[in-house]
Coordinates of C-alpha atoms and ligand atoms in Angstrom, one line a residue:
M1 CA -8.8 137.7 41.4
N2 CA -5.9 137.6 39.3
T3 CA -7.0 136.2 36.3
Y4 CA -3.9 135.5 33.4
K5 CA -4.2 135.2 30.0
I6 CA -2.0 133.0 28.4
A7 CA -1.8 131.9 24.7
L8 CA -0.7 128.1 23.9
L9 CA 1.1 127.6 20.7
A10 CA 1.5 123.7 21.3
G11 CA 3.1 123.4 17.7
D12 CA 4.5 120.6 16.0
G13 CA 6.1 117.0 16.6
I14 CA 6.1 116.5 20.6
G15 CA 4.9 120.3 21.3
P16 CA 1.4 119.0 21.7
E17 CA 2.5 116.4 24.0
V18 CA 4.1 118.0 26.1
M19 CA 1.7 121.1 26.3
K20 CA -0.8 118.6 27.6
Q21 CA 1.5 118.3 30.8
A22 CA 1.5 121.8 30.8
V23 CA -2.2 122.0 30.6
K24 CA -2.7 119.8 33.3
V25 CA -0.2 121.9 35.9
L26 CA -1.8 124.9 35.2
K27 CA -5.2 123.9 35.7
A28 CA -3.6 122.3 39.0
V29 CA -2.2 125.0 40.2
E30 CA -5.5 127.2 39.7
A31 CA -7.5 124.4 41.6
R32 CA -4.5 125.3 44.6
N33 CA -4.4 129.2 44.5
P34 CA -8.3 130.4 44.8
E35 CA -7.3 134.0 43.8
V36 CA -5.3 133.0 40.6
A37 CA -7.5 132.1 37.1
F38 CA -6.0 131.4 34.0
E39 CA -7.7 132.0 30.7
L40 CA -6.1 129.3 28.5
N41 CA -6.5 130.5 24.8
E42 CA -4.8 127.6 21.9
A43 CA -4.0 128.9 19.0
L44 CA -2.4 127.7 15.3
F45 CA 1.9 127.9 15.1
G46 CA 4.3 125.9 13.7
A47 CA 4.2 123.7 10.9
V48 CA 0.5 122.5 11.5
A49 CA -0.3 126.2 11.3
Y50 CA 1.1 126.6 7.5
F51 CA -0.8 123.4 6.5
E52 CA -4.1 124.9 7.7
T53 CA -3.8 128.0 7.1
G54 CA -1.2 128.7 4.5
K55 CA 0.8 130.4 7.0
S56 CA 2.8 129.4 9.9
F57 CA 1.8 132.6 12.1
P58 CA -1.4 133.2 11.6
A59 CA -3.6 136.7 12.0
E60 CA -5.5 135.0 14.6
T61 CA -2.9 133.5 16.3
I62 CA -1.0 137.2 16.2
A63 CA -4.1 138.7 17.9
I64 CA -4.0 135.7 20.5
C65 CA -0.1 136.6 21.4
D66 CA -1.2 140.3 21.6
E67 CA -3.8 139.9 23.5
A68 CA -2.1 137.5 25.9
D69 CA -0.6 138.3 29.3
A70 CA 2.1 135.4 28.5
I71 CA 2.7 133.1 25.7
L72 CA 3.6 129.4 26.4
K73 CA 5.0 127.5 23.3
G74 CA 5.4 123.6 22.7
T75 CA 7.8 123.2 19.8
I76 CA 7.9 123.7 16.1
G77 CA 9.4 122.0 13.2
L78 CA 9.4 119.0 10.9
N79 CA 12.1 116.8 10.0
H80 CA 14.6 117.5 7.6
E81 CA 12.7 115.5 4.5
D82 CA 9.3 117.2 5.8
S83 CA 10.4 120.6 6.0
K84 CA 10.9 120.6 2.0
K85 CA 7.0 120.9 1.8
I86 CA 6.9 124.5 2.8
P87 CA 8.5 126.9 1.4
V88 CA 11.6 128.3 3.3
D89 CA 10.4 131.4 4.5
E90 CA 7.3 129.9 5.6
Q91 CA 9.2 127.1 7.4
P92 CA 7.8 127.4 11.1
E93 CA 11.6 128.3 12.1
R94 CA 12.0 131.7 10.1
G95 CA 7.7 132.3 9.4
A96 CA 6.9 131.9 13.2
L97 CA 9.5 131.2 15.7
L98 CA 11.6 134.4 14.7
P99 CA 8.8 136.5 13.6
L100 CA 7.2 135.5 17.3
R101 CA 10.5 136.7 19.1
R102 CA 10.6 140.1 17.2
R103 CA 7.4 140.8 17.6
Y104 CA 7.5 141.1 21.1
N105 CA 11.3 141.5 21.3
T106 CA 12.1 139.2 23.6
Y107 CA 15.7 139.7 23.8
A108 CA 16.9 138.0 26.9
N109 CA 16.5 134.2 26.8
F110 CA 17.4 132.9 30.2
R111 CA 18.2 129.0 29.6
P112 CA 19.0 127.2 33.2
V113 CA 21.1 124.6 33.7
Y114 CA 20.3 122.5 36.7
L115 CA 21.5 119.6 37.8
P116 CA 20.7 119.3 41.9
Q117 CA 21.5 115.7 43.2
E118 CA 18.2 114.6 42.6
L119 CA 19.2 114.7 38.4
A120 CA 22.5 113.9 39.2
H121 CA 22.3 110.4 37.8
F122 CA 21.0 111.1 34.9
S123 CA 24.4 113.2 33.6
P124 CA 26.9 111.7 31.4
L125 CA 29.4 113.5 33.4
K126 CA 31.5 111.7 36.1
P127 CA 30.0 112.4 39.8
E128 CA 33.7 114.0 40.4
V129 CA 33.0 116.2 37.6
I130 CA 29.5 117.3 38.5
G131 CA 30.0 117.7 42.6
E132 CA 27.7 119.4 44.4
G133 CA 25.3 119.6 41.6
I134 CA 24.9 122.0 38.2
D135 CA 23.3 125.3 38.4
L136 CA 24.3 127.7 36.1
M137 CA 22.2 130.4 34.1
I138 CA 23.1 130.9 30.2
I139 CA 21.5 134.3 29.3
R140 CA 21.7 134.6 25.6
E141 CA 20.5 137.3 23.1
L142 CA 17.7 136.6 21.5
V143 CA 16.8 139.1 18.8
G144 CA 19.9 140.0 16.9
G145 CA 23.2 138.6 15.5
L146 CA 23.3 136.1 12.6
Y147 CA 19.4 135.5 13.3
F148 CA 18.0 138.6 12.2
G149 CA 21.0 140.4 9.9
E150 CA 20.2 141.0 6.5
K151 CA 20.4 137.9 4.3
E152 CA 21.4 137.8 0.8
V153 CA 21.5 134.4 -1.8
G154 CA 22.5 135.2 -5.4
K155 CA 24.8 134.1 -8.1
D156 CA 28.2 136.1 -9.2
D157 CA 28.6 136.8 -12.7
N158 CA 30.1 133.8 -13.6
G159 CA 27.2 132.2 -12.1
K160 CA 28.7 130.7 -8.6
R161 CA 26.3 130.8 -6.1
Y162 CA 27.1 132.9 -3.1
V163 CA 25.2 133.4 0.4
R164 CA 25.9 136.3 2.8
E165 CA 24.1 136.4 6.1
V166 CA 25.4 139.7 8.5
L167 CA 25.9 139.4 11.8
E168 CA 24.7 142.6 13.4
Y169 CA 24.4 144.4 16.5
D170 CA 23.6 148.1 17.6
E171 CA 25.2 149.5 21.2
D172 CA 22.0 149.6 22.7
Q173 CA 21.1 146.0 22.1
I174 CA 24.1 144.8 23.4
R175 CA 23.9 146.8 26.6
D176 CA 20.4 145.7 27.1
I177 CA 22.0 142.0 27.4
L178 CA 24.8 142.9 29.4
K179 CA 22.7 144.9 31.9
V180 CA 20.5 141.5 32.5
G181 CA 23.5 139.6 32.6
F182 CA 24.9 141.7 35.4
E183 CA 21.5 142.0 36.8
T184 CA 21.1 138.3 37.3
A185 CA 24.7 137.7 38.5
Q186 CA 24.0 140.5 41.4
R187 CA 21.0 138.5 42.8
R188 CA 23.2 135.1 42.4
K189 CA 26.8 134.8 42.9
K190 CA 28.0 138.0 41.9
V191 CA 30.2 136.4 38.8
L192 CA 29.6 137.1 35.6
H193 CA 31.1 134.7 32.5
N194 CA 31.1 136.8 29.5
I195 CA 31.3 134.2 26.3
H196 CA 32.5 135.8 23.0
K197 CA 35.2 135.5 20.2
S198 CA 36.9 138.7 20.2
N199 CA 39.5 137.1 18.8
V200 CA 38.2 137.0 15.5
L201 CA 34.7 138.7 15.6
K202 CA 34.7 142.2 15.6
S203 CA 31.2 142.2 17.3
S204 CA 32.7 140.9 20.4
V205 CA 35.0 143.5 20.2
L206 CA 32.2 145.7 20.4
W207 CA 30.8 143.6 22.8
N208 CA 33.9 143.7 25.1
E209 CA 33.7 147.4 24.8
I210 CA 30.2 148.2 25.7
L211 CA 30.7 145.2 28.7
E212 CA 33.6 147.2 30.3
E213 CA 31.1 150.7 30.1
V214 CA 28.4 148.4 31.6
A215 CA 30.5 147.0 34.4
V216 CA 31.4 150.6 35.9
D217 CA 27.7 150.4 37.0
Y218 CA 28.2 147.0 38.8
P219 CA 31.4 147.3 40.7
D220 CA 30.4 144.3 42.9
V221 CA 30.7 141.6 40.1
E222 CA 33.0 140.0 38.9
V223 CA 33.5 139.2 35.2
K224 CA 35.4 136.5 33.9
H225 CA 35.9 136.5 30.0
I226 CA 35.9 133.0 28.1
L227 CA 36.2 132.4 24.5
V228 CA 33.4 130.7 23.4
D229 CA 35.2 127.4 21.9
A230 CA 37.2 127.0 25.3
A231 CA 33.5 127.7 27.1
A232 CA 32.2 124.6 25.4
T233 CA 35.2 122.7 26.8
Y234 CA 35.0 123.6 30.0
L235 CA 31.7 123.4 30.5
C236 CA 32.1 119.4 30.2
L237 CA 35.1 119.4 32.1
N238 CA 34.6 122.0 35.1
P239 CA 30.8 123.2 34.8
G240 CA 30.9 124.1 38.3
Q241 CA 33.2 127.0 37.8
F242 CA 30.1 128.8 36.1
D243 CA 27.3 130.7 37.5
V244 CA 25.8 133.1 35.2
M245 CA 26.9 133.1 31.5
V246 CA 26.1 136.0 28.9
M247 CA 26.4 135.8 25.1
E248 CA 24.9 136.6 22.0
N249 CA 22.1 134.6 19.8
M250 CA 24.4 131.9 18.1
F251 CA 26.5 131.1 20.8
G252 CA 23.7 131.1 23.1
D253 CA 21.9 128.4 20.8
I254 CA 24.8 126.3 20.6
L255 CA 26.0 126.3 24.3
S256 CA 22.6 125.7 25.6
D257 CA 22.0 122.7 23.8
Q258 CA 25.4 121.5 25.0
G259 CA 23.6 122.2 28.8
G260 CA 21.2 119.8 27.4
G261 CA 24.2 117.4 26.7
I262 CA 25.8 117.7 30.1
L263 CA 22.7 117.0 32.3
G264 CA 21.6 114.1 30.1
S265 CA 18.8 115.0 28.2
L266 CA 17.2 118.4 25.9
G267 CA 14.2 117.1 28.2
L268 CA 15.8 119.3 30.8
M269 CA 16.2 122.5 29.5
P270 CA 13.4 124.7 30.1
S271 CA 13.5 128.6 29.0
A272 CA 11.8 132.3 29.8
C273 CA 12.3 134.3 26.5
V274 CA 11.7 138.0 28.3
G275 CA 10.8 141.2 26.6
P276 CA 9.8 144.5 27.7
E277 CA 6.1 144.1 27.4
K278 CA 5.9 140.4 27.2
S279 CA 7.8 137.5 27.7
Y280 CA 7.1 133.8 26.1
Y281 CA 8.1 130.3 27.5
E282 CA 9.2 127.2 25.8
P283 CA 11.7 124.0 26.3
S284 CA 14.9 124.7 24.7
H285 CA 14.8 121.9 22.7
G286 CA 13.0 120.8 19.4
S287 CA 10.2 119.1 18.3
A288 CA 11.9 115.7 18.2
P289 CA 10.3 114.4 15.0
D290 CA 12.2 111.0 16.3
I291 CA 10.1 110.0 19.1
A292 CA 6.9 112.3 18.4
G293 CA 3.3 110.9 19.1
K294 CA 4.8 108.2 20.9
N295 CA 4.0 109.6 24.7
I296 CA 7.8 109.1 25.5
A297 CA 8.8 112.9 25.5
N298 CA 9.9 114.1 28.4
P299 CA 7.8 117.1 29.7
Y300 CA 10.2 118.5 32.4
S301 CA 11.1 121.0 30.0
M302 CA 7.8 122.1 29.0
I303 CA 6.9 122.1 32.6
G304 CA 10.0 123.8 34.1
S305 CA 8.9 126.4 31.3
V306 CA 5.8 126.8 33.3
A307 CA 7.8 127.3 36.5
L308 CA 9.4 130.0 34.9
M309 CA 6.1 132.2 33.6
L310 CA 4.7 131.8 37.2
E311 CA 7.5 133.2 38.8
M312 CA 8.8 135.8 35.9
S313 CA 5.5 137.0 34.7
F314 CA 2.6 136.3 37.3
G315 CA 5.1 136.8 40.8
M316 CA 4.0 133.5 41.9
E317 CA 7.7 132.4 43.3
Q318 CA 6.2 129.8 45.9
E319 CA 4.0 128.0 43.3
A320 CA 6.9 128.3 41.1
K321 CA 9.4 126.7 43.7
N322 CA 6.7 123.9 44.7
L323 CA 6.6 123.3 40.9
W324 CA 10.3 122.5 40.8
H325 CA 10.2 120.5 43.8
A326 CA 7.2 118.6 42.5
M327 CA 9.1 117.6 39.4
K328 CA 12.4 117.0 41.6
S329 CA 10.6 114.4 43.1
V330 CA 8.9 112.5 40.5
F331 CA 13.2 111.8 39.6
A332 CA 14.0 111.4 43.8
N333 CA 11.1 108.4 43.9
G334 CA 13.2 106.8 41.0
Y335 CA 10.9 107.4 37.9
G336 CA 12.0 109.0 34.5
T337 CA 11.1 109.1 30.5
P338 CA 12.8 107.3 28.4
D339 CA 15.2 109.5 27.5
L340 CA 16.9 109.3 31.0
A341 CA 16.2 106.5 32.8
K342 CA 18.5 104.2 31.3
G343 CA 19.3 100.6 33.2
E344 CA 18.5 98.2 35.5
D345 CA 16.7 100.2 38.2
A346 CA 15.2 103.0 36.3
K347 CA 11.7 102.8 36.8
L348 CA 10.3 104.1 33.1
I349 CA 7.3 106.3 32.9
D350 CA 5.4 108.1 30.0
T351 CA 5.0 111.5 29.2
D352 CA 1.3 111.7 30.5
A353 CA 2.4 109.9 33.7
F354 CA 5.3 112.2 34.2
G355 CA 2.6 115.0 33.9
D356 CA 0.5 113.4 36.5
M357 CA 2.9 111.9 39.1
V358 CA 3.7 116.2 39.0
V359 CA 0.6 117.4 39.6
D360 CA 0.3 114.7 42.7
E361 CA 3.0 115.6 44.0
L362 CA 2.5 119.4 43.6
N363 CA -0.8 118.8 45.6
K364 CA 1.3 117.5 48.5
A365 CA 3.1 120.8 49.0
P366 CA 0.9 123.2 51.2
R367 CA -1.3 125.8 49.5
V368 CA -0.3 128.9 48.8
Ligands
LIG1 P1 15.8 118.6 19.0 O1 15.4 119.1 20.1 O2 14.1 118.4 18.6 O3 15.8 116.6 19.4 C1 17.3 116.3 19.5 C2 17.0 114.9 20.1 O4 16.9 115.5 21.3 C3 16.1 114.2 19.7 O5 16.7 112.6 19.7 C4 14.8 114.3 20.4 O6 14.5 112.8 20.6 C5 15.6 114.4 21.8 N1 14.8 115.3 22.4 C6 14.3 116.7 22.3 N2 13.5 117.3 23.4 C7 13.1 115.9 24.3 C8 12.5 115.5 25.0 N3 11.6 116.7 25.4 N4 12.2 114.3 25.6 C9 12.9 112.9 25.1 N5 13.9 113.5 24.3 C10 13.9 114.6 23.6 O7 16.3 118.8 17.7 P2 16.0 118.7 16.1 O8 16.0 117.0 16.4 O9 17.6 119.2 15.8 O10 15.1 119.2 15.2 C11 13.8 118.8 15.0 C12 12.9 120.2 14.8 O11 12.9 120.8 15.8 C13 13.7 120.9 13.3 O12 12.5 121.4 13.0 C14 14.2 122.0 14.4 O13 14.2 123.3 13.7 C15 13.3 122.3 15.4 N6 13.6 123.2 16.4 C16 12.5 124.0 17.3 C17 12.9 124.7 18.5 C18 11.6 125.3 19.0 O14 10.6 125.1 18.9 N7 12.0 126.3 20.0 C19 13.7 124.2 18.8 C20 15.0 123.7 18.6 C21 14.5 122.7 17.4
LIG2 C1 15.7 127.6 19.9 C2 16.1 126.8 18.6 C3 15.8 127.3 17.5 C4 16.9 129.0 17.4 C5 15.6 127.4 16.0 C6 14.4 126.6 16.0 C7 15.0 128.5 15.2 O1 17.0 125.8 18.1 O2 15.3 127.8 20.5 O3 17.0 127.2 20.5 O4 17.9 128.5 16.7 O5 16.8 129.7 18.4
LIG3 MN1 18.7 125.4 19.6

């Protein structure tokens, strides 16, 4: 029997609603796999934790995460006005999410942008642009760059306010994420798109220098260089040209949300945040305060993150495939949550119904 301890950090906004579906799915997977048991440990994280304990990543939660084999996170964050109720450094992004990433050094963030035929009608792109479908992998460096550099807010001698935020990387950080890019490209189509801004940023100049050193070890991978601003355009005009795209933290934040845009919703963007010893899994989207509490959020990003966890942390490749297939079947049957299902033919379902249908579809797959 393999017992896996999973820390569940539901978080804020739609986090608990989508996490509920993830738990349903995990219980179904457990029932289908007699050799596997999940020990699910819920812990407070985000604004909800701050209001209850004064800390958005409390010591008890840290202990549960330290003990876990993998961490499943929902979403954190408040809307613009409400976030002012929390001191800047305890706000869930700075006080919980970035410390989580740093604690487990989850430097490799995989954000698949995947639009198979079953989902193609959700995309705002024209069918001729989508072609056979979209299937690319954004690999985002997650623990460096502007996010983690030195920050200073102050006033100069004349009382004028200023801010300084440093974009910092050392060569090891760059090499590590580039290796992940090359290795992923090797497993896929052997093409790596390097996204950078070396026409302005010195950080990109160093990044590209190191890329040339790393590339020597991967002679079978073809590297294509694209400036980040142009990459944003190509993602809309010809996403099919991309397979694996590697980039620094901030570029990856922005382009991966654009990935959600070309798919048709941020509700279609799961992710894996991989560290040397521990990984955590989360939707790429936020807490969606505008729709929270209504049971209408799309739980695909969350359940897709479960599929990534099954595959990447627990070696359950076949069951992960079954889960992707189950989710695609729900869409192929014409259903969709309101972010997707627009127009007369749409069969609208809510968050809970989507979770239930995924479980039903999963149970149609032969047991592993
Ligand atoms: P957001 O991703 O929460 O929402 C942007 C838009 O996408 C909204 O209209 C929302 O309704 C929609 N959306 C997002 N996920 C959806 C889903 N699963 N189903 C249907 N619609 C969905 O981004 P935002 O509004 O800019 O940020 C809200 C809060 O979330 C902020 O506090 C931000 O810091 C936080 N945030 C957290 C994470 C995280 O937990 N990893 C990621 C991004 C943003
Ligand atoms: C994401 C989010 C986070 C980020 C925020 C909430 C700190 O936007 O995971 O994409 O910018 O990394
Ligand atoms: Mn983001």
